[in-house]
XYZ file of C-alpha atoms in Angstrom:
361
model
C -36.940 26.230 45.303
C -34.767 28.443 47.480
C -31.930 30.303 45.868
C -28.543 28.668 45.938
C -26.027 30.862 47.708
C -22.682 31.170 45.940
C -19.718 31.068 48.288
C -16.382 31.750 46.568
C -13.698 29.208 47.456
C -11.030 31.856 47.960
C -12.996 33.877 50.514
C -12.788 32.093 53.858
C -14.939 34.697 55.544
C -18.047 34.363 53.275
C -20.195 33.047 56.071
C -22.632 35.953 56.401
C -26.339 35.818 55.839
C -28.048 36.535 52.535
C -28.032 40.239 51.559
C -31.092 42.338 52.144
C -31.589 42.901 48.414
C -31.784 39.211 47.457
C -35.028 37.931 46.027
C -36.769 34.603 45.873
C -37.737 32.879 42.669
C -41.440 32.558 42.082
C -42.242 36.005 43.590
C -44.978 38.123 42.122
C -42.482 40.421 40.381
C -40.762 37.522 38.608
C -43.722 35.294 37.764
C -46.248 37.868 36.527
C -48.322 36.317 33.689
C -48.072 37.735 30.175
C -50.531 37.415 27.337
C -49.845 35.943 23.947
C -51.086 37.211 20.592
C -52.648 35.066 17.861
C -49.236 34.220 16.421
C -47.693 33.372 19.720
C -46.306 36.891 19.998
C -45.906 38.074 23.532
C -48.118 41.085 24.219
C -47.279 43.684 26.878
C -49.454 43.998 29.936
C -51.942 46.885 30.021
C -50.365 50.054 31.353
C -52.306 52.132 33.822
C -51.890 55.466 35.500
C -49.583 58.298 34.565
C -47.246 56.117 32.541
C -50.077 55.237 30.125
C -51.079 58.882 29.643
C -47.530 60.219 29.101
C -46.077 58.783 25.877
C -42.770 60.547 26.591
C -42.307 58.730 29.878
C -38.955 56.958 30.064
C -38.980 53.188 30.386
C -38.206 51.858 33.833
C -34.542 51.014 34.309
C -33.707 47.463 35.359
C -32.815 46.936 38.982
C -29.023 47.013 39.180
C -28.718 47.227 42.945
C -26.141 44.982 44.629
C -28.874 42.748 45.988
C -30.541 42.212 42.599
C -29.567 39.013 40.794
C -29.579 38.738 37.006
C -31.834 36.068 35.564
C -31.391 33.829 32.577
C -33.880 33.511 29.716
C -35.641 30.678 31.479
C -36.305 32.858 34.523
C -33.633 31.198 36.690
C -30.912 33.145 38.439
C -27.571 33.437 36.734
C -24.789 31.647 38.659
C -26.950 29.156 40.522
C -25.801 25.848 41.921
C -23.901 24.826 38.814
C -22.313 28.260 38.420
C -21.309 28.379 42.070
C -19.770 24.933 41.910
C -17.857 25.836 38.766
C -16.496 28.996 40.395
C -15.349 27.107 43.480
C -13.724 24.352 41.438
C -11.981 26.944 39.251
C -10.750 28.852 42.298
C -9.537 25.635 43.901
C -7.676 24.557 40.781
C -6.123 27.993 40.461
C -4.975 27.806 44.089
C -3.433 24.355 43.539
C -1.711 25.519 40.367
C -0.078 28.413 42.237
C 1.061 26.109 45.014
C 2.518 23.526 42.605
C 4.276 26.073 40.409
C 5.552 28.160 43.315
C 3.651 31.217 42.147
C 3.057 32.605 45.626
C 4.923 34.831 48.067
C 6.322 34.386 51.556
C 8.098 37.032 53.594
C 11.514 36.876 55.204
C 10.093 34.925 58.172
C 8.286 32.331 56.035
C 4.791 33.798 56.472
C 2.461 32.636 53.684
C -0.531 34.989 53.626
C -2.519 33.112 50.976
C -2.140 29.695 52.620
C -2.969 31.166 56.025
C -6.115 32.973 54.892
C -7.543 30.250 52.654
C -6.462 27.037 54.365
C -4.920 27.272 57.825
C -7.453 29.711 59.268
C -10.249 27.588 57.799
C -8.883 24.577 59.670
C -8.625 26.448 62.984
C -11.975 28.232 62.691
C -14.267 25.228 63.529
C -12.372 24.705 66.792
C -12.548 28.435 67.510
C -16.246 28.920 66.686
C -17.911 25.588 67.500
C -15.681 23.740 69.947
C -14.380 26.489 72.238
C -17.094 29.013 71.217
C -14.702 31.899 71.754
C -16.168 35.256 72.758
C -14.006 38.258 71.881
C -14.091 41.580 73.724
C -12.213 44.831 73.211
C -10.777 43.993 69.791
C -11.204 47.674 68.905
C -8.381 48.427 71.360
C -5.919 46.986 68.860
C -4.592 49.777 66.605
C -5.937 49.781 63.066
C -2.476 50.359 61.612
C 1.160 50.466 62.622
C 3.096 48.238 64.970
C 1.709 47.081 68.319
C 2.673 44.443 70.876
C -0.082 42.227 72.289
C 0.907 40.653 75.622
C -1.238 37.741 76.882
C -1.349 35.132 79.631
C -0.317 31.599 78.667
C -1.931 28.341 79.814
C -3.489 25.054 78.781
C -0.609 22.493 78.622
C -0.586 22.816 74.818
C -0.325 26.296 73.209
C -3.805 26.399 71.724
C -4.440 29.769 73.360
C -1.979 31.482 71.021
C -3.703 30.011 67.967
C -7.153 31.017 69.182
C -5.913 34.549 69.864
C -4.566 34.643 66.314
C -7.954 33.620 64.865
C -9.700 36.216 67.065
C -7.607 39.050 65.631
C -7.812 37.717 62.063
C -11.593 37.317 62.050
C -12.795 40.166 64.262
C -10.473 43.124 63.844
C -12.153 45.840 61.720
C -8.935 46.439 59.770
C -8.421 42.708 59.014
C -5.058 42.643 60.768
C -2.930 39.547 61.147
C -1.167 38.624 64.392
C 2.448 37.460 64.271
C 3.211 35.325 67.308
C 6.607 34.939 68.968
C 7.094 31.230 69.715
C 9.546 29.187 71.799
C 12.556 27.415 70.309
C 10.856 24.022 70.749
C 8.196 24.921 68.165
C 10.838 25.305 65.454
C 12.587 21.987 66.039
C 9.481 19.808 65.837
C 8.824 18.331 62.366
C 5.658 19.545 60.602
C 4.923 21.931 63.480
C 7.929 24.001 62.429
C 6.671 24.434 58.853
C 3.104 25.191 59.867
C 4.231 27.759 62.424
C 6.329 29.561 59.843
C 3.459 29.565 57.331
C 1.152 31.051 59.992
C 3.581 33.893 60.539
C 5.156 32.765 63.811
C 8.793 33.500 64.488
C 11.392 32.971 67.186
C 10.763 34.686 70.519
C 13.784 36.965 70.414
C 14.163 40.739 70.535
C 15.723 40.943 67.063
C 12.809 39.284 65.240
C 10.235 41.176 67.299
C 11.843 44.526 66.522
C 12.034 43.765 62.803
C 8.325 42.922 62.682
C 7.310 45.961 64.728
C 9.451 48.228 62.563
C 7.485 46.964 59.533
C 4.226 47.950 61.240
C 3.188 44.388 62.103
C 1.022 43.278 64.992
C 3.148 41.062 67.261
C 1.911 38.736 70.003
C 3.954 37.521 72.959
C 3.195 35.377 76.025
C 5.924 36.229 78.561
C 5.070 33.415 80.993
C 6.442 30.893 78.508
C 6.629 27.273 79.680
C 6.130 28.384 83.285
C 2.592 29.450 82.385
C 1.579 26.761 79.951
C 2.959 23.942 82.116
C 1.783 25.060 85.557
C -0.334 22.703 87.728
C -4.117 22.906 87.583
C -4.201 24.105 91.185
C -2.431 27.315 90.111
C -4.763 28.131 87.233
C -5.284 31.803 86.395
C -2.411 32.837 88.638
C 0.086 34.602 86.415
C 3.676 33.438 86.594
C 6.709 35.701 86.391
C 6.930 37.756 83.181
C 10.600 37.093 82.544
C 12.946 40.083 82.670
C 10.687 42.523 80.861
C 12.305 42.063 77.471
C 9.002 42.678 75.687
C 8.741 46.112 77.345
C 12.251 47.013 76.176
C 11.322 45.995 72.620
C 8.155 48.102 72.677
C 10.071 51.109 74.023
C 12.718 50.885 71.308
C 10.070 50.895 68.595
C 7.686 53.296 70.338
C 4.684 50.989 69.843
C 1.749 50.535 72.239
C 1.415 47.471 74.470
C -2.043 45.849 74.408
C -2.749 43.540 77.400
C -4.806 40.444 76.569
C -6.573 38.124 79.031
C -7.678 34.613 78.007
C -10.152 32.615 80.119
C -11.044 29.005 79.290
C -7.690 27.618 78.198
C -6.653 26.575 81.720
C -9.265 23.796 81.834
C -8.771 22.127 78.426
C -6.061 19.826 79.840
C -6.224 19.872 83.664
C -2.590 19.134 84.553
C -2.611 17.112 87.778
C 0.965 15.841 87.518
C 4.269 16.142 85.681
C 6.499 13.203 84.768
C 9.916 14.822 84.878
C 11.659 11.579 83.882
C 9.702 11.287 80.632
C 10.187 14.992 80.020
C 13.966 14.640 80.230
C 13.962 11.567 77.954
C 11.870 13.324 75.318
C 13.581 16.691 75.641
C 10.377 18.454 76.708
C 10.155 21.112 79.428
C 7.435 19.006 81.106
C 5.377 15.876 80.447
C 1.771 16.479 81.531
C -0.398 13.998 83.384
C -4.091 14.803 83.133
C -7.267 12.898 84.101
C -7.379 11.513 80.546
C -3.759 11.522 79.328
C -1.879 9.223 78.934
C -4.405 6.811 80.454
C -6.798 6.913 77.467
C -4.070 6.976 74.830
C -4.696 9.241 71.813
C -8.247 9.883 72.998
C -6.819 11.497 76.108
C -5.159 14.157 73.943
C -8.553 15.592 72.935
C -9.041 18.906 74.785
C -12.130 19.461 76.911
C -14.730 21.706 75.183
C -14.524 24.663 77.547
C -16.072 28.073 76.843
C -13.452 30.724 76.109
C -13.347 34.497 76.469
C -10.548 36.638 74.999
C -10.456 40.270 76.078
C -8.067 42.918 74.737
C -7.468 45.740 77.186
C -6.704 49.420 76.813
C -3.334 49.955 75.085
C -0.425 51.282 77.126
C 1.479 53.886 75.037
C 5.285 53.915 74.951
C 5.970 56.596 72.337
C 6.258 59.309 74.992
C 9.510 57.946 76.398
C 13.002 58.906 75.280
C 14.983 56.337 73.231
C 17.340 55.633 76.126
C 14.350 54.624 78.294
C 14.659 51.099 76.902
C 17.808 50.694 79.003
C 16.235 51.902 82.241
C 15.637 48.803 84.438
C 13.349 50.658 86.848
C 11.064 51.831 84.045
C 11.003 48.357 82.479
C 10.094 46.804 85.817
C 7.279 49.307 86.392
C 5.779 48.884 82.918
C 6.072 45.083 83.117
C 4.304 45.116 86.465
C 1.601 47.413 85.064
C 0.904 45.063 82.144
C 0.910 42.000 84.378
C -1.451 43.564 86.911
C -3.865 44.664 84.214
C -4.001 41.141 82.740
C -4.432 39.551 86.180
C -7.197 41.973 87.196
C -9.076 41.291 83.946
C -8.740 37.532 84.460
C -10.355 37.780 87.890
C -13.133 39.951 86.494
C -13.874 37.512 83.658
C -13.867 34.568 86.073
C -16.439 36.283 88.277
C -18.654 36.929 85.245
C -18.316 33.357 83.894
C -21.415 31.218 84.484
C -19.735 27.859 83.887
C -16.508 26.329 82.604
C -18.355 24.750 79.708
C -21.223 27.190 79.019
């Protein structure tokens, strides 16, 4: 029977293949026959070669390599199915105990690292890997340490692109960095959504919060198009909207952190927005009320996004540490840097669209 693979409950990234040093039960090395003496005593196998001629030869050391698995007296591997299940149950109970007793930490913004790593990312990952099948490029352009500002295009009617970008950084960055997104005010007034956003590390899209995070060496993500980008008609897909007044550039200049442009292809088609009911939007207090080929005509089923194929590419970072501190107040410099970031994102979008074979494949 094939070995049972033990996957710890508290490691949400243990999805790799079996290590090269693992062995299968029933192999020649593990099932070699031994002889028995008249009294049932186990006799050693005959020794041949140099080991038999040299009585001073040292006995062979057991294999203690990382791939080797200890066996029990019955020949089975220690920590098999039962052991793995027990470990996962114990880890799960320990996690629940910490949550119920409050024995966990959150930062000043409400970010809960343990809950994010073990639960929230695990919930987002199936959508990221299997539904949208996200392909990530250029993640090595994100600094391994210190503050940095990731600036991305925004689209898709609902802000799923920000969440997918967060999973991309969390799962693929070599230094296991976590992305802290700057979100609109609306996110923090919606019930449930507000709490989840805080736990994921999101905070208000304002210069004060962004500067505090960057000063702590955090990786901060911003989508300057805002509602203009996420709520634009389907006919204007992949055409970047205005990047506000360049506030993100001013923040990066004050902290001297690099700006990393990010281009996301695939989000525009998940909810093709063919109309906007402004009356319903005003009644509900939303910036727009989307009308798509499936919503609201199919009810809740129409809210299911289309399974498009995504690509997220992180571009070459634009340094800001070479400017004087007062450069953050220079409107001409801010305009030029904002335009440079926007043009780089737009150019990469066009390049990715040319390379894309299909919206869904």
